[in-house]
Tab-separated table of C-alpha atoms in Angstrom:
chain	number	residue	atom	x	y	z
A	1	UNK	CA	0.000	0.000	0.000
A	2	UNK	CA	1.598	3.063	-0.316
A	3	UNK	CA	0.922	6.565	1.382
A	4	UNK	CA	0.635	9.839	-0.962
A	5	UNK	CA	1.147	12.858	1.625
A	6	UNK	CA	-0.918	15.907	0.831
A	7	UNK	CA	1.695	17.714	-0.952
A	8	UNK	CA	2.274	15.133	-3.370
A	9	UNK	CA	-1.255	15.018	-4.385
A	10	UNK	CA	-1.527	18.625	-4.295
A	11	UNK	CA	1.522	18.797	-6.808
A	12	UNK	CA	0.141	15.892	-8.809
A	13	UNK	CA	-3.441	17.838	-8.872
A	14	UNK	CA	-1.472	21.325	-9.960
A	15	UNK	CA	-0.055	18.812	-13.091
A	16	UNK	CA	-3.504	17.831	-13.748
A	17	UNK	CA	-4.781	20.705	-14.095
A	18	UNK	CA	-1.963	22.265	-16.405
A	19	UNK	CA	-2.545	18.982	-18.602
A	20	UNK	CA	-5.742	20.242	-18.977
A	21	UNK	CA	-5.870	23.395	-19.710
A	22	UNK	CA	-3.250	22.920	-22.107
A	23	UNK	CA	-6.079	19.993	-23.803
A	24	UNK	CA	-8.395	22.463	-23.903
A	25	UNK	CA	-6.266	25.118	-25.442
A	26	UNK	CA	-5.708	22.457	-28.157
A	27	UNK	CA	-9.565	21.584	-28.161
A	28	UNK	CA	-10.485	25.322	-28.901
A	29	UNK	CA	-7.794	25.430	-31.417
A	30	UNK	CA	-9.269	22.645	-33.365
A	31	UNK	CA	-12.868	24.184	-32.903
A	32	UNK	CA	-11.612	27.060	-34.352
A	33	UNK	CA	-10.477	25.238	-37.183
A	34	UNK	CA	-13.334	23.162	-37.936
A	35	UNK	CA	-14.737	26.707	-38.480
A	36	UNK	CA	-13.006	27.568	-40.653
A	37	UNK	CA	-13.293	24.587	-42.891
A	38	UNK	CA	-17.020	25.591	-43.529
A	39	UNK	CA	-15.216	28.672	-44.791
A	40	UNK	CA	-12.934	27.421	-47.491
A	41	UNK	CA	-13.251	26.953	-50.730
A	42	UNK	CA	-12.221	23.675	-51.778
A	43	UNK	CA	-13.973	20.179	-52.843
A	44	UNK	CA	-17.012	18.604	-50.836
A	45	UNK	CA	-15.366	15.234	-51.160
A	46	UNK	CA	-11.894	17.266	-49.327
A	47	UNK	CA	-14.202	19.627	-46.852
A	48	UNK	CA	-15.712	16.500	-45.764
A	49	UNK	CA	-12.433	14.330	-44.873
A	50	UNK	CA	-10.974	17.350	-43.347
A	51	UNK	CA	-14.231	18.194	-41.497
A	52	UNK	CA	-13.712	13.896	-40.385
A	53	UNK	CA	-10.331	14.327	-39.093
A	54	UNK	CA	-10.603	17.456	-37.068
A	55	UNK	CA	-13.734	15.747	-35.092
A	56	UNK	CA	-11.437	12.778	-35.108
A	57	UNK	CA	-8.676	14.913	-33.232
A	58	UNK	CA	-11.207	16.684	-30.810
A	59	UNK	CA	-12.642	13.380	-29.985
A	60	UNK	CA	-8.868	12.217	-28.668
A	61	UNK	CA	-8.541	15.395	-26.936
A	62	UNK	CA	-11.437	14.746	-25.127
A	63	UNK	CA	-11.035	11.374	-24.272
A	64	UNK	CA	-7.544	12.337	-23.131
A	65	UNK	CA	-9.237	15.084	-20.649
A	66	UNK	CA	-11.485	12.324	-19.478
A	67	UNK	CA	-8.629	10.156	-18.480
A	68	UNK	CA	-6.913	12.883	-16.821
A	69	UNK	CA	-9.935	13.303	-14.638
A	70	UNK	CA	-10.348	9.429	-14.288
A	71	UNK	CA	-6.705	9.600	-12.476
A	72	UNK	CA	-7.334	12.221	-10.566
A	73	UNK	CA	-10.463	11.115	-8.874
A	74	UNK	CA	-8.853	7.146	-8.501
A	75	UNK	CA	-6.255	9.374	-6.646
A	76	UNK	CA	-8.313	10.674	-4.533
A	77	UNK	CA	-10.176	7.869	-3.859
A	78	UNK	CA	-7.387	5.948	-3.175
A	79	UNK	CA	-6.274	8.878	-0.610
A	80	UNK	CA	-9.490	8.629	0.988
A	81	UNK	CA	-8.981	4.332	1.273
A	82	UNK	CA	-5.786	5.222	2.917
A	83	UNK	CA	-6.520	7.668	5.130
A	84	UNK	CA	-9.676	5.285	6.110
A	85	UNK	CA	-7.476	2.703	6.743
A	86	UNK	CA	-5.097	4.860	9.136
A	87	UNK	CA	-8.126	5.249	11.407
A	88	UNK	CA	-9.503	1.963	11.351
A	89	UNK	CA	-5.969	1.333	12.537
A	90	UNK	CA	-5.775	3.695	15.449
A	91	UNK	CA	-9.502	2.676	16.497
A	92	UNK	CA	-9.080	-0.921	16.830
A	93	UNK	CA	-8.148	-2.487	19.189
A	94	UNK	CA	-5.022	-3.971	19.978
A	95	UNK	CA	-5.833	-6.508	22.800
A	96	UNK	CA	-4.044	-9.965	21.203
A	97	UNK	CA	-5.323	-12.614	23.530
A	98	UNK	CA	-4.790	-16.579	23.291
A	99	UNK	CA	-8.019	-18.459	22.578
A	100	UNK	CA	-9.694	-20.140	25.313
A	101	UNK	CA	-9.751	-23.599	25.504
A	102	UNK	CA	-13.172	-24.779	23.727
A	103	UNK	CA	-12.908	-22.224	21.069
A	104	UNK	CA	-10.797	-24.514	18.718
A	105	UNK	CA	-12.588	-27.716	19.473
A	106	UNK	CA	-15.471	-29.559	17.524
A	107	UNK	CA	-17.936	-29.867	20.475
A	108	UNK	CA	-20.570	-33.078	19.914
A	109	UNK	CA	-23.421	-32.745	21.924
């Protein structure tokens, strides 16, 4: 199991969120050029393909967004388990006593 402090995640949620917005930046780009395509003069048959890829491309961007967001909430989920776990710890328990002596026999009445 191991232990992400808060800083990690913190720095690992600051990466995130660059990734992102840098995604997005690329996303808008796109959008803007899928504009423009309606715009140009050129063959249906070309407009078309080119109209094809670009949604292509924004589709990956997206899906890449999405599994940017997948990590980060497994992350903090997995933060959450841990942290869970620490109490669970600290709240049991810790009396370790031998078992008596008809606990581990088969008893036939």
């Amino acid at each position: 199991m191991r232990i992400t402090s808060s800083a990690s995640v913190s720095s690992q949620d600051a990466q995130a969120a660059s990734q992102i917005a840098a995604l997005v930046k690329q996303m808008l780009q796109l959008m803007q050029q899928l504009k423009d395509v309606a715009a140009q003069d050129m063959d249906a048959k070309a407009k078309d393909l080119q109209v094809k890829l670009l949604q292509a491309q924004i589709q990956l961007v997206q899906a890449q967004i999405a599994a940017i967001q997948r990590q980060q909430q497994q992350a903090q989920w997995d933060q959450q388990r841990v942290a869970q776990a620490d109490q669970d710890a600290q709240a049991a328990p810790r009396v370790s006593r031998s078992p008596g002596l008809g606990e581990n026999l088969d008893t036939y009445a």
